Coordinates of C-alpha atoms and ligand atoms in Angstrom, one line a residue:
M1 CA 26.3 -9.4 -20.8
Q2 CA 23.9 -7.7 -19.0
K3 CA 20.3 -9.8 -18.8
S4 CA 17.6 -7.8 -19.9
I5 CA 14.1 -8.4 -18.8
P6 CA 11.0 -6.8 -20.1
T7 CA 9.0 -4.4 -17.9
L8 CA 6.3 -1.5 -17.6
F9 CA 7.6 1.7 -15.4
M10 CA 4.3 2.7 -13.7
R11 CA 2.7 4.8 -11.3
G12 CA 0.2 3.2 -9.6
G13 CA -1.5 5.9 -7.2
T14 CA 0.9 7.6 -5.4
S15 CA 3.8 5.2 -5.5
R16 CA 5.9 3.7 -8.9
G17 CA 8.1 1.3 -9.7
P18 CA 8.6 -1.7 -12.5
F19 CA 5.9 -4.2 -13.4
F20 CA 6.7 -8.0 -14.8
L21 CA 5.1 -11.0 -16.1
A22 CA 5.4 -13.4 -13.0
E23 CA 7.4 -15.9 -15.9
D24 CA 9.9 -12.7 -16.9
L25 CA 11.2 -13.1 -13.8
P26 CA 13.0 -16.1 -11.7
Q27 CA 9.9 -18.9 -10.3
D28 CA 12.0 -19.6 -6.9
I29 CA 11.7 -17.1 -4.4
P30 CA 15.9 -15.6 -3.4
S31 CA 16.5 -16.1 -6.6
R32 CA 13.4 -13.6 -8.3
D33 CA 14.3 -11.1 -5.2
Q34 CA 18.0 -11.5 -5.7
V35 CA 16.6 -9.9 -9.1
L36 CA 14.8 -7.8 -7.7
L37 CA 17.4 -5.9 -5.2
A38 CA 19.6 -5.6 -8.7
V39 CA 16.3 -4.2 -10.7
M40 CA 16.2 -1.4 -8.1
G41 CA 19.6 -1.0 -7.1
S42 CA 19.5 -2.2 -3.2
P43 CA 20.9 -2.2 -1.0
D44 CA 22.1 1.1 -0.6
R45 CA 20.9 3.9 1.1
R46 CA 20.5 5.8 -2.5
Q47 CA 19.9 3.0 -4.5
I48 CA 22.1 4.9 -7.3
D49 CA 22.5 1.4 -9.5
G50 CA 19.4 0.5 -10.4
M51 CA 15.5 1.8 -10.4
G52 CA 14.4 2.4 -6.9
G53 CA 14.0 6.3 -5.7
A54 CA 15.3 6.2 -2.2
N55 CA 11.7 6.3 -0.9
P56 CA 9.3 3.5 0.3
L57 CA 7.1 4.8 -2.3
T58 CA 9.4 4.3 -4.9
S59 CA 10.8 1.0 -4.2
K60 CA 7.9 -1.1 -4.9
V61 CA 7.4 -4.1 -7.8
G62 CA 4.7 -5.9 -9.1
I63 CA 4.6 -8.9 -10.8
V64 CA 1.2 -9.9 -12.8
S65 CA -0.4 -13.0 -14.1
R66 CA -3.1 -14.8 -15.5
G67 CA -5.4 -15.6 -12.1
T68 CA -6.0 -18.9 -12.2
L69 CA -9.2 -19.2 -9.5
P70 CA -12.5 -19.5 -11.0
G71 CA -14.0 -15.9 -11.5
V72 CA -10.2 -14.3 -11.0
D73 CA -8.3 -12.2 -14.6
L74 CA -5.5 -11.6 -12.7
N75 CA -2.8 -12.5 -9.9
F76 CA -0.9 -9.5 -8.7
L77 CA 2.1 -9.9 -6.0
F78 CA 3.8 -7.5 -4.5
A79 CA 7.2 -6.4 -3.6
Q80 CA 8.8 -3.7 -1.5
V81 CA 12.6 -3.9 -2.1
V82 CA 13.9 -3.0 1.2
I83 CA 16.2 0.2 0.4
D84 CA 19.2 -0.3 2.5
K85 CA 19.1 -3.8 3.1
A86 CA 18.2 -7.0 1.3
F87 CA 15.5 -8.1 1.6
V88 CA 12.8 -8.0 -0.4
D89 CA 9.0 -8.0 1.8
T90 CA 6.3 -9.7 0.2
T91 CA 4.2 -10.0 3.1
P92 CA 1.9 -6.9 3.0
N93 CA -0.3 -5.0 0.6
C94 CA 0.2 -2.4 -1.9
G95 CA -3.0 -1.0 -2.8
N96 CA -1.0 2.0 -4.9
M97 CA 0.5 -0.4 -6.9
L98 CA -2.7 -2.7 -7.5
A99 CA -4.0 0.6 -9.0
A100 CA -1.8 0.1 -12.2
V101 CA -2.2 -4.0 -12.7
V102 CA -5.1 -3.5 -14.7
P103 CA -3.7 -1.2 -16.9
F104 CA -0.4 -3.2 -17.1
A105 CA -2.0 -6.2 -17.8
I106 CA -4.2 -4.7 -20.8
E107 CA -0.8 -3.5 -22.0
R108 CA 0.7 -6.5 -22.1
G109 CA -2.3 -8.6 -23.5
L110 CA -3.5 -10.4 -20.4
I111 CA -6.8 -9.8 -20.6
Q112 CA -8.6 -8.0 -23.9
A113 CA -9.8 -4.3 -22.9
Q114 CA -13.9 -3.8 -23.2
P115 CA -15.7 -0.6 -25.4
G116 CA -16.0 1.9 -22.6
T117 CA -14.9 0.7 -19.1
T118 CA -13.2 -2.7 -18.5
T119 CA -13.4 -4.4 -14.5
A120 CA -11.2 -7.1 -13.7
R121 CA -10.7 -9.2 -10.7
V122 CA -7.9 -9.3 -9.0
L123 CA -6.1 -11.6 -6.7
T124 CA -3.5 -9.9 -4.3
L125 CA -1.6 -12.6 -3.9
N126 CA 0.3 -11.2 -0.6
T127 CA -2.7 -11.4 1.8
D128 CA -5.0 -13.6 -0.8
M129 CA -7.3 -10.5 -1.3
Q130 CA -10.0 -9.9 -3.8
C131 CA -11.2 -6.5 -5.7
D132 CA -12.8 -5.6 -8.2
V133 CA -10.8 -2.8 -10.1
T134 CA -12.2 -0.8 -13.3
V135 CA -10.1 1.1 -16.1
Q136 CA -11.3 3.6 -18.5
T137 CA -11.1 2.1 -22.2
P138 CA -12.5 3.9 -24.5
N139 CA -12.4 2.0 -27.8
G140 CA -11.2 -0.8 -26.0
L141 CA -7.8 0.9 -25.7
I142 CA -6.3 1.4 -21.9
E143 CA -7.2 5.6 -21.5
Y144 CA -4.5 7.3 -19.1
E145 CA -5.5 10.8 -19.4
G146 CA -8.9 12.1 -17.9
A147 CA -10.4 14.4 -14.9
A148 CA -9.7 12.7 -11.6
N149 CA -7.6 14.5 -9.4
I150 CA -6.1 12.1 -6.7
D151 CA -3.6 14.3 -3.7
G152 CA -0.2 13.6 -3.8
V153 CA -0.2 13.3 -8.0
P154 CA 0.8 16.4 -9.5
G155 CA -2.2 16.9 -12.2
T156 CA -5.5 14.9 -13.6
S157 CA -5.5 11.6 -14.8
A158 CA -8.6 8.6 -15.8
P159 CA -10.2 7.5 -12.7
I160 CA -9.1 3.8 -11.3
K161 CA -12.2 2.5 -9.0
I162 CA -10.9 -0.2 -6.9
N163 CA -13.7 -2.3 -4.8
F164 CA -12.1 -4.1 -1.6
L165 CA -14.1 -7.6 -1.4
D166 CA -12.1 -9.2 1.9
T167 CA -9.4 -7.0 3.5
A168 CA -10.6 -8.2 7.1
G169 CA -7.6 -9.4 8.9
S170 CA -4.7 -9.5 5.6
V171 CA -1.7 -10.2 7.8
C172 CA -2.8 -10.6 10.8
S173 CA -5.3 -13.2 12.5
G174 CA -7.9 -11.2 11.9
L175 CA -9.5 -7.0 12.3
L176 CA -8.4 -6.8 15.6
P177 CA -5.6 -9.2 16.4
T178 CA -5.3 -8.3 19.9
G179 CA -8.8 -9.1 20.7
K180 CA -9.4 -5.8 21.5
I181 CA -10.2 -2.2 20.0
L182 CA -8.0 -0.3 22.8
D183 CA -4.7 -1.8 23.6
V184 CA -1.9 0.4 26.6
I185 CA 1.7 -0.2 25.6
D186 CA 4.1 1.9 28.0
D187 CA 1.1 3.9 28.9
L188 CA 0.2 4.9 25.8
E189 CA -3.3 3.8 24.2
I190 CA -3.4 2.6 21.0
T191 CA -5.5 0.5 18.6
C192 CA -4.1 -2.3 16.4
I193 CA -5.9 -3.2 13.2
D194 CA -6.3 -4.5 10.2
N195 CA -8.7 -4.2 7.1
G196 CA -5.8 -4.7 4.6
M197 CA -2.9 -3.9 6.2
P198 CA -1.8 -4.3 9.8
M199 CA -1.6 -0.6 11.6
V200 CA -0.8 0.8 15.0
L201 CA -2.8 3.9 15.4
F202 CA -2.2 6.0 18.0
K203 CA -3.6 10.0 19.1
A204 CA -1.1 12.1 17.5
E205 CA -1.6 14.5 21.3
D206 CA -0.9 11.6 23.6
V207 CA 2.7 11.7 22.0
G208 CA 3.3 15.3 22.9
R209 CA 2.7 16.1 19.1
T210 CA -0.5 18.0 17.4
G211 CA -0.8 15.0 14.1
Y212 CA -0.6 18.4 11.8
E213 CA 3.5 18.2 11.4
S214 CA 5.1 18.4 7.8
V215 CA 7.0 15.3 6.8
A216 CA 9.7 16.7 7.0
E217 CA 9.1 18.0 10.5
M218 CA 8.6 14.3 11.1
N219 CA 10.7 12.9 9.3
A220 CA 13.3 14.8 11.5
D221 CA 11.8 14.0 14.7
V222 CA 14.4 11.4 15.6
E223 CA 13.0 11.2 19.5
L224 CA 9.3 10.2 17.6
K225 CA 10.7 7.6 15.5
A226 CA 12.4 6.0 18.3
R227 CA 10.2 6.1 20.6
I228 CA 7.9 4.5 17.9
E229 CA 10.1 1.6 16.2
T230 CA 10.4 0.3 20.8
L231 CA 6.2 0.6 20.1
R232 CA 6.4 -1.1 16.8
I233 CA 8.4 -3.8 18.0
K234 CA 6.8 -4.4 21.2
A235 CA 2.7 -4.1 19.3
G236 CA 3.8 -6.8 16.5
H237 CA 4.7 -9.4 19.3
L238 CA 1.0 -8.3 20.8
M239 CA -0.7 -8.7 17.4
G240 CA 1.1 -12.3 16.7
L241 CA 3.0 -11.1 14.2
G242 CA 6.7 -12.0 16.1
D243 CA 9.4 -10.4 15.5
V244 CA 8.6 -7.6 13.7
T245 CA 12.7 -5.6 13.5
N246 CA 12.8 -6.6 10.0
N247 CA 9.3 -6.5 8.4
T248 CA 8.1 -3.2 6.4
F249 CA 4.7 -3.7 8.5
P250 CA 3.1 -2.4 11.0
K251 CA 2.5 0.3 10.1
M252 CA 2.5 3.2 12.6
C253 CA 0.0 6.2 12.3
L254 CA -0.7 9.1 14.3
V255 CA -4.4 10.2 14.2
A256 CA -5.3 14.2 15.1
K257 CA -9.1 15.7 14.9
P258 CA -9.5 16.7 10.9
N259 CA -8.6 20.5 10.4
A260 CA -9.3 20.8 6.3
G261 CA -12.6 19.6 6.9
G262 CA -12.0 15.9 6.7
S263 CA -12.9 12.8 9.0
V264 CA -9.6 12.7 10.6
T265 CA -5.5 13.7 10.1
T266 CA -3.3 11.3 9.8
R267 CA 0.8 11.1 10.0
C268 CA 2.0 7.6 8.9
F269 CA 5.1 5.7 9.4
I270 CA 5.6 3.3 6.8
P271 CA 7.2 1.9 9.0
H272 CA 10.5 4.4 9.6
V273 CA 9.4 6.9 7.1
C274 CA 6.8 9.3 7.1
H275 CA 4.1 8.7 4.4
D276 CA 3.6 11.5 2.0
A277 CA 0.4 11.1 1.8
I278 CA -1.2 7.5 3.2
G279 CA -1.6 3.7 1.6
V280 CA -5.0 2.6 0.4
L281 CA -5.0 0.1 2.1
A282 CA -3.7 2.0 5.3
A283 CA -6.3 4.7 5.1
V284 CA -9.3 1.9 4.7
T285 CA -7.9 0.1 7.8
V286 CA -8.2 4.2 9.8
A287 CA -11.6 4.7 8.3
T288 CA -12.5 1.3 9.5
A289 CA -11.2 2.2 12.3
C290 CA -13.5 5.1 12.7
V291 CA -16.5 3.6 12.7
M292 CA -15.1 1.3 15.5
E293 CA -16.5 2.4 18.9
G294 CA -13.7 2.6 21.0
S295 CA -10.5 3.5 18.8
V296 CA -8.3 5.6 19.4
C297 CA -10.4 7.0 16.5
D298 CA -13.6 7.0 18.5
G299 CA -14.1 10.9 19.7
I300 CA -11.3 12.8 17.4
C301 CA -13.1 11.4 14.0
S302 CA -16.4 13.4 12.3
L303 CA -18.4 11.5 10.0
G304 CA -22.3 11.9 8.6
E305 CA -24.8 9.9 9.1
G306 CA -26.2 6.8 7.6
I307 CA -25.3 2.9 6.9
A308 CA -23.0 4.1 3.5
K309 CA -20.3 6.4 5.2
T310 CA -17.6 8.2 3.0
V311 CA -14.4 8.9 5.6
S312 CA -12.2 11.1 4.1
V313 CA -9.1 10.8 5.5
E314 CA -6.6 13.2 5.7
H315 CA -3.0 13.4 5.1
P316 CA 0.1 15.6 4.5
T317 CA -0.8 15.9 1.0
G318 CA -4.4 16.2 1.0
E319 CA -7.2 13.7 1.7
F320 CA -8.1 10.3 1.0
S321 CA -11.7 9.4 0.7
V322 CA -12.7 5.7 1.4
E323 CA -16.5 4.3 0.4
L324 CA -17.4 1.8 3.7
A325 CA -20.3 -0.2 3.2
L326 CA -21.7 -1.4 6.7
D327 CA -23.4 -4.0 8.0
P328 CA -27.2 -2.9 8.2
N329 CA -27.5 -5.3 11.5
N330 CA -23.8 -4.3 12.8
P331 CA -23.0 -1.0 11.9
Q332 CA -19.2 -1.5 13.4
N333 CA -19.0 -4.4 10.5
V334 CA -17.4 -2.9 7.1
T335 CA -18.4 -5.1 4.1
Q336 CA -17.1 -3.3 1.3
A337 CA -14.5 -0.3 0.7
A338 CA -14.4 1.4 -2.4
L339 CA -11.9 3.9 -3.6
L340 CA -10.9 5.7 -6.4
R341 CA -7.5 5.8 -8.0
T342 CA -5.2 6.4 -10.8
A343 CA -2.2 5.3 -12.9
R344 CA 0.0 5.9 -15.9
L345 CA 2.4 4.3 -17.7
I346 CA 5.9 6.3 -17.9
M347 CA 7.9 3.9 -18.8
R348 CA 8.5 0.8 -21.6
G349 CA 11.5 -1.3 -21.8
E350 CA 13.6 -4.2 -20.8
V351 CA 15.2 -3.4 -17.3
M352 CA 19.2 -4.8 -17.3
V353 CA 20.5 -6.8 -14.4
P354 CA 23.7 -7.9 -14.2
S355 CA 25.1 -10.7 -16.1
H356 CA 26.1 -12.9 -13.2
L357 CA 22.5 -13.5 -12.6
S358 CA 21.1 -14.6 -15.7
K359 CA 21.6 -18.2 -14.6
L360 CA 18.9 -17.9 -12.2
F361 CA 16.7 -17.7 -15.3
Ligands
LIG401 O1 -1.3 0.9 2.0 C1 2.5 2.6 2.0 C2 1.9 3.2 -0.6 C3 1.8 2.0 0.9 C4 0.9 0.9 0.9 C5 3.1 1.3 2.5 C6 -0.2 0.6 0.0 C7 -1.3 0.3 0.7 O2 1.4 3.8 -0.1 O3 -2.7 -0.1 1.0 O4 -0.7 1.5 -0.9 O5 2.6 1.8 3.2 O6 4.4 1.5 3.1 O7 2.1 2.7 -1.9

């Protein structure tokens, strides 16, 4: 007999995947990972025997439980299920899947919806990061429909506001893990930065590209992808991350002058496939580099005046606006980042895993 596990299949921002109550999965990590690999159909390039969509953005899982720290409503663990390797990476965050956590928690009765809107404090267990997430709950029920549009998702949905409270140095030792705003690897200037996501930023023109290429062009660019992977491995050591060969970070991002009225243009490799848009904390991290003097974005990005900055990060399917609050005494220092996402419950039910895994529960 196959084993059934209750799940809600949800879109969070521009990602999607099954969400589970932590108590419904095996408690030890190797067993949990075996189950998640089976749920998603990994390792297999097509994930044909599971729920995964054969793209990093659709090979994600959310695991949610009640908060255990004072003031924290919910704990969220994000799992990136690697498509073609038997590996589940829970090191980095995913701000897109995060958008579905509060709707999931209301659906599954972990928290009670308030009249109008409901704000919950979520602790992301991956990096110990807290944020406040506000969802629409007219009549005390979660509302998915509404007028908010995020680029990369067709149509409109109810807005979900995420306010990140402490993002610097999520996986790395600090915001600038090499201690410098600019490093040089193989004659290429890079900014290694982690404000929620470990990233290596470099100018598209410095690698002979425009930064305006389509996702298909980027993914077909074998020469660029090989160069980026060599750079990623070297940068991983420089950033104190050790050998990142098998990790899903750092993300690699080409930056260029904006060409659609935004602040900066990006093409983000996550890390081997070009993102159709940009990750949430990747956008926060790029936006942060834009306000920092001497980064590779300095000189190419276009920002308004003032101490609160809206940074519009252009990506292959539109733009992503990040509202940054800066420390008035040190405008290089980002104190908070707020942004808009949407989410939707796509399906509720049970996912089945092969019978030999039953003994793991
Ligand atoms: O950066 C893709 C995504 C992400 C991660 C990735 C994310 C984030 O778009 O916070 O959301 O970089 O692998 O879901």
